Amino acid sequence: MELIYTEKELQKTANAILAEFSTNIFAFYAPMGAGKTTLIKALVKELGAVDEVSSPTFGLVNEYADGEGNPIAYHFDFYRLKDEMEALDFGLEDYFNTNAYIFMEWPEKILSLLPDNVLALKIEILDTITRKISMV
Protein backbone atom coordinates (compact mmCIF):
# COMPACT_ATOMS: atom_id res chain seq x y z
CA MET A 1 0.00 0.00 0.00
CA GLU A 2 1.18 3.47 -0.85
CA LEU A 3 -0.94 6.62 -0.61
CA ILE A 4 -0.12 10.18 -1.54
CA TYR A 5 -2.32 12.73 0.19
CA THR A 6 -2.74 16.30 1.34
CA GLU A 7 -4.33 17.58 4.54
CA LYS A 8 -7.62 18.07 2.66
CA GLU A 9 -7.65 14.32 1.95
CA LEU A 10 -6.89 13.18 5.50
CA GLN A 11 -10.27 11.63 6.32
CA LYS A 12 -10.29 9.72 3.04
CA THR A 13 -6.73 8.56 3.72
CA ALA A 14 -7.58 7.50 7.28
CA ASN A 15 -10.59 5.57 6.03
CA ALA A 16 -8.43 3.81 3.41
CA ILE A 17 -5.82 2.82 6.02
CA LEU A 18 -8.42 1.39 8.39
CA ALA A 19 -10.19 -0.46 5.55
CA GLU A 20 -6.94 -1.87 4.12
CA PHE A 21 -5.46 -3.48 7.24
CA SER A 22 -6.90 -5.91 9.75
CA THR A 23 -4.48 -5.12 12.56
CA ASN A 24 -5.29 -2.71 15.38
CA ILE A 25 -1.66 -1.76 16.15
CA PHE A 26 0.03 0.89 14.00
CA ALA A 27 3.55 2.31 14.26
CA PHE A 28 4.24 5.56 12.40
CA TYR A 29 7.79 6.32 11.32
CA ALA A 30 8.34 9.87 10.12
CA PRO A 31 10.49 12.92 10.72
CA MET A 32 9.37 15.74 12.99
CA GLY A 33 6.67 17.81 11.30
CA ALA A 34 5.58 15.11 8.84
CA GLY A 35 2.04 14.99 10.19
CA LYS A 36 1.97 11.88 12.38
CA THR A 37 -0.35 13.43 14.96
CA THR A 38 -2.52 15.00 12.27
CA LEU A 39 -3.02 11.62 10.57
CA ILE A 40 -3.68 9.91 13.90
CA LYS A 41 -6.34 12.56 14.64
CA ALA A 42 -8.06 11.60 11.39
CA LEU A 43 -7.80 7.88 12.20
CA VAL A 44 -9.27 8.35 15.68
CA LYS A 45 -12.08 10.51 14.27
CA GLU A 46 -12.80 7.83 11.66
CA LEU A 47 -13.12 5.28 14.49
CA GLY A 48 -15.79 7.45 16.14
CA ALA A 49 -13.92 9.02 19.06
CA VAL A 50 -15.72 11.91 20.68
CA ASP A 51 -12.64 13.32 22.45
CA GLU A 52 -10.41 16.07 21.10
CA VAL A 53 -7.25 14.46 19.72
CA SER A 54 -3.86 15.91 20.60
CA SER A 55 -0.29 14.73 20.80
CA PRO A 56 0.50 12.88 24.03
CA THR A 57 4.13 14.04 24.00
CA PHE A 58 4.22 14.96 27.68
CA GLY A 59 1.88 12.28 29.00
CA LEU A 60 3.13 9.53 26.64
CA VAL A 61 -0.38 8.19 26.02
CA ASN A 62 -3.84 9.59 25.32
CA GLU A 63 -6.96 7.46 25.50
CA TYR A 64 -9.90 8.08 23.17
CA ALA A 65 -13.38 6.78 23.77
CA ASP A 66 -16.64 6.45 21.92
CA GLY A 67 -19.84 8.26 22.94
CA GLU A 68 -20.47 5.71 25.71
CA GLY A 69 -17.03 6.04 27.25
CA ASN A 70 -15.60 2.79 25.87
CA PRO A 71 -11.93 3.08 24.90
CA ILE A 72 -11.49 2.76 21.13
CA ALA A 73 -7.93 3.99 20.68
CA TYR A 74 -4.68 4.75 22.48
CA HIS A 75 -2.23 7.24 21.00
CA PHE A 76 1.39 6.96 22.15
CA ASP A 77 4.23 9.40 21.56
CA PHE A 78 7.56 7.87 22.60
CA TYR A 79 9.70 10.83 21.53
CA ARG A 80 10.66 11.79 25.08
CA LEU A 81 11.46 8.27 26.32
CA LYS A 82 14.99 7.77 27.58
CA ASP A 83 14.83 3.96 27.25
CA GLU A 84 12.43 1.06 26.73
CA MET A 85 12.12 0.45 30.48
CA GLU A 86 10.06 3.64 30.77
CA ALA A 87 7.50 2.15 28.39
CA LEU A 88 7.39 -1.08 30.37
CA ASP A 89 7.04 0.86 33.62
CA PHE A 90 3.79 2.48 32.51
CA GLY A 91 2.32 -0.84 31.36
CA LEU A 92 2.74 -0.70 27.58
CA GLU A 93 2.28 -4.46 27.25
CA ASP A 94 -1.17 -4.20 28.86
CA TYR A 95 -2.25 -1.74 26.17
CA PHE A 96 -1.09 -4.16 23.45
CA ASN A 97 -3.44 -6.79 24.90
CA THR A 98 -6.60 -4.69 24.54
CA ASN A 99 -9.02 -4.68 21.62
CA ALA A 100 -8.60 -0.93 21.18
CA TYR A 101 -6.57 0.53 18.34
CA ILE A 102 -2.98 1.48 19.16
CA PHE A 103 -1.33 4.35 17.26
CA MET A 104 2.34 4.98 18.02
CA GLU A 105 4.62 7.88 17.15
CA TRP A 106 8.41 7.37 17.40
CA PRO A 107 8.17 3.56 17.69
CA GLU A 108 11.91 3.32 16.97
CA LYS A 109 12.36 4.17 20.68
CA ILE A 110 10.77 0.82 21.69
CA LEU A 111 11.68 -1.53 18.83
CA SER A 112 12.25 -4.63 20.94
CA LEU A 113 8.84 -4.18 22.62
CA LEU A 114 6.74 -3.99 19.46
CA PRO A 115 4.35 -6.92 19.04
CA ASP A 116 4.40 -9.18 15.98
CA ASN A 117 1.09 -7.85 14.66
CA VAL A 118 2.22 -4.21 14.46
CA LEU A 119 1.83 -2.52 11.09
CA ALA A 120 4.76 -0.21 10.38
CA LEU A 121 3.91 2.80 8.23
CA LYS A 122 6.34 5.43 6.97
CA ILE A 123 5.24 8.99 6.26
CA GLU A 124 7.42 10.98 3.88
CA ILE A 125 7.25 14.72 3.24
CA LEU A 126 6.96 15.26 -0.52
CA ASP A 127 6.42 19.03 -0.32
CA THR A 128 4.86 21.56 2.04
CA ILE A 129 1.35 20.11 1.66
CA THR A 130 1.83 16.61 0.25
CA ARG A 131 2.73 13.42 2.11
CA LYS A 132 3.31 9.83 1.09
CA ILE A 133 2.50 6.94 3.40
CA SER A 134 3.71 3.41 2.74
CA MET A 135 4.32 0.16 4.56
CA VAL A 136 7.85 -0.26 5.90
GROMACS .gro file of C-alpha atoms in nm:
model
  136
    1MET     CA    1   0.000   0.000   0.000
    2GLU     CA    2   0.118   0.347  -0.085
    3LEU     CA    3  -0.094   0.662  -0.061
    4ILE     CA    4  -0.012   1.018  -0.154
    5TYR     CA    5  -0.232   1.273   0.019
    6THR     CA    6  -0.274   1.630   0.134
    7GLU     CA    7  -0.433   1.758   0.454
    8LYS     CA    8  -0.762   1.807   0.266
    9GLU     CA    9  -0.765   1.432   0.195
   10LEU     CA   10  -0.689   1.318   0.550
   11GLN     CA   11  -1.027   1.163   0.632
   12LYS     CA   12  -1.029   0.972   0.304
   13THR     CA   13  -0.673   0.856   0.372
   14ALA     CA   14  -0.758   0.750   0.728
   15ASN     CA   15  -1.059   0.557   0.603
   16ALA     CA   16  -0.843   0.381   0.341
   17ILE     CA   17  -0.582   0.282   0.602
   18LEU     CA   18  -0.842   0.139   0.839
   19ALA     CA   19  -1.019  -0.046   0.555
   20GLU     CA   20  -0.694  -0.187   0.412
   21PHE     CA   21  -0.546  -0.348   0.724
   22SER     CA   22  -0.690  -0.591   0.975
   23THR     CA   23  -0.448  -0.512   1.256
   24ASN     CA   24  -0.529  -0.271   1.538
   25ILE     CA   25  -0.166  -0.176   1.615
   26PHE     CA   26   0.003   0.089   1.400
   27ALA     CA   27   0.355   0.231   1.426
   28PHE     CA   28   0.424   0.556   1.240
   29TYR     CA   29   0.779   0.632   1.132
   30ALA     CA   30   0.834   0.987   1.012
   31PRO     CA   31   1.049   1.292   1.072
   32MET     CA   32   0.937   1.574   1.299
   33GLY     CA   33   0.667   1.781   1.130
   34ALA     CA   34   0.558   1.511   0.884
   35GLY     CA   35   0.204   1.499   1.019
   36LYS     CA   36   0.197   1.188   1.238
   37THR     CA   37  -0.035   1.343   1.496
   38THR     CA   38  -0.252   1.500   1.227
   39LEU     CA   39  -0.302   1.162   1.057
   40ILE     CA   40  -0.368   0.991   1.390
   41LYS     CA   41  -0.634   1.256   1.464
   42ALA     CA   42  -0.806   1.160   1.139
   43LEU     CA   43  -0.780   0.788   1.220
   44VAL     CA   44  -0.927   0.835   1.568
   45LYS     CA   45  -1.208   1.051   1.427
   46GLU     CA   46  -1.280   0.783   1.166
   47LEU     CA   47  -1.312   0.528   1.449
   48GLY     CA   48  -1.579   0.745   1.614
   49ALA     CA   49  -1.392   0.902   1.906
   50VAL     CA   50  -1.572   1.191   2.068
   51ASP     CA   51  -1.264   1.332   2.245
   52GLU     CA   52  -1.041   1.607   2.110
   53VAL     CA   53  -0.725   1.446   1.972
   54SER     CA   54  -0.386   1.591   2.060
   55SER     CA   55  -0.029   1.473   2.080
   56PRO     CA   56   0.050   1.288   2.403
   57THR     CA   57   0.413   1.404   2.400
   58PHE     CA   58   0.422   1.496   2.768
   59GLY     CA   59   0.188   1.228   2.900
   60LEU     CA   60   0.313   0.953   2.664
   61VAL     CA   61  -0.038   0.819   2.602
   62ASN     CA   62  -0.384   0.959   2.532
   63GLU     CA   63  -0.696   0.746   2.550
   64TYR     CA   64  -0.990   0.808   2.317
   65ALA     CA   65  -1.338   0.678   2.377
   66ASP     CA   66  -1.664   0.645   2.192
   67GLY     CA   67  -1.984   0.826   2.294
   68GLU     CA   68  -2.047   0.571   2.571
   69GLY     CA   69  -1.703   0.604   2.725
   70ASN     CA   70  -1.560   0.279   2.587
   71PRO     CA   71  -1.193   0.308   2.490
   72ILE     CA   72  -1.149   0.276   2.113
   73ALA     CA   73  -0.793   0.399   2.068
   74TYR     CA   74  -0.468   0.475   2.248
   75HIS     CA   75  -0.223   0.724   2.100
   76PHE     CA   76   0.139   0.696   2.215
   77ASP     CA   77   0.423   0.940   2.156
   78PHE     CA   78   0.756   0.787   2.260
   79TYR     CA   79   0.970   1.083   2.153
   80ARG     CA   80   1.066   1.179   2.508
   81LEU     CA   81   1.146   0.827   2.632
   82LYS     CA   82   1.499   0.777   2.758
   83ASP     CA   83   1.483   0.396   2.725
   84GLU     CA   84   1.243   0.106   2.673
   85MET     CA   85   1.212   0.045   3.048
   86GLU     CA   86   1.006   0.364   3.077
   87ALA     CA   87   0.750   0.215   2.839
   88LEU     CA   88   0.739  -0.108   3.037
   89ASP     CA   89   0.704   0.086   3.362
   90PHE     CA   90   0.379   0.248   3.251
   91GLY     CA   91   0.232  -0.084   3.136
   92LEU     CA   92   0.274  -0.070   2.758
   93GLU     CA   93   0.228  -0.446   2.725
   94ASP     CA   94  -0.117  -0.420   2.886
   95TYR     CA   95  -0.225  -0.174   2.617
   96PHE     CA   96  -0.109  -0.416   2.345
   97ASN     CA   97  -0.344  -0.679   2.490
   98THR     CA   98  -0.660  -0.469   2.454
   99ASN     CA   99  -0.902  -0.468   2.162
  100ALA     CA  100  -0.860  -0.093   2.118
  101TYR     CA  101  -0.657   0.053   1.834
  102ILE     CA  102  -0.298   0.148   1.916
  103PHE     CA  103  -0.133   0.435   1.726
  104MET     CA  104   0.234   0.498   1.802
  105GLU     CA  105   0.462   0.788   1.715
  106TRP     CA  106   0.841   0.737   1.740
  107PRO     CA  107   0.817   0.356   1.769
  108GLU     CA  108   1.191   0.332   1.697
  109LYS     CA  109   1.236   0.417   2.068
  110ILE     CA  110   1.077   0.082   2.169
  111LEU     CA  111   1.168  -0.153   1.883
  112SER     CA  112   1.225  -0.463   2.094
  113LEU     CA  113   0.884  -0.418   2.262
  114LEU     CA  114   0.674  -0.399   1.946
  115PRO     CA  115   0.435  -0.692   1.904
  116ASP     CA  116   0.440  -0.918   1.598
  117ASN     CA  117   0.109  -0.785   1.466
  118VAL     CA  118   0.222  -0.421   1.446
  119LEU     CA  119   0.183  -0.252   1.109
  120ALA     CA  120   0.476  -0.021   1.038
  121LEU     CA  121   0.391   0.280   0.823
  122LYS     CA  122   0.634   0.543   0.697
  123ILE     CA  123   0.524   0.899   0.626
  124GLU     CA  124   0.742   1.098   0.388
  125ILE     CA  125   0.725   1.472   0.324
  126LEU     CA  126   0.696   1.526  -0.052
  127ASP     CA  127   0.642   1.903  -0.032
  128THR     CA  128   0.486   2.156   0.204
  129ILE     CA  129   0.135   2.011   0.166
  130THR     CA  130   0.183   1.661   0.025
  131ARG     CA  131   0.273   1.342   0.211
  132LYS     CA  132   0.331   0.983   0.109
  133ILE     CA  133   0.250   0.694   0.340
  134SER     CA  134   0.371   0.341   0.274
  135MET     CA  135   0.432   0.016   0.456
  136VAL     CA  136   0.785  -0.026   0.590
   0.00000   0.00000   0.00000
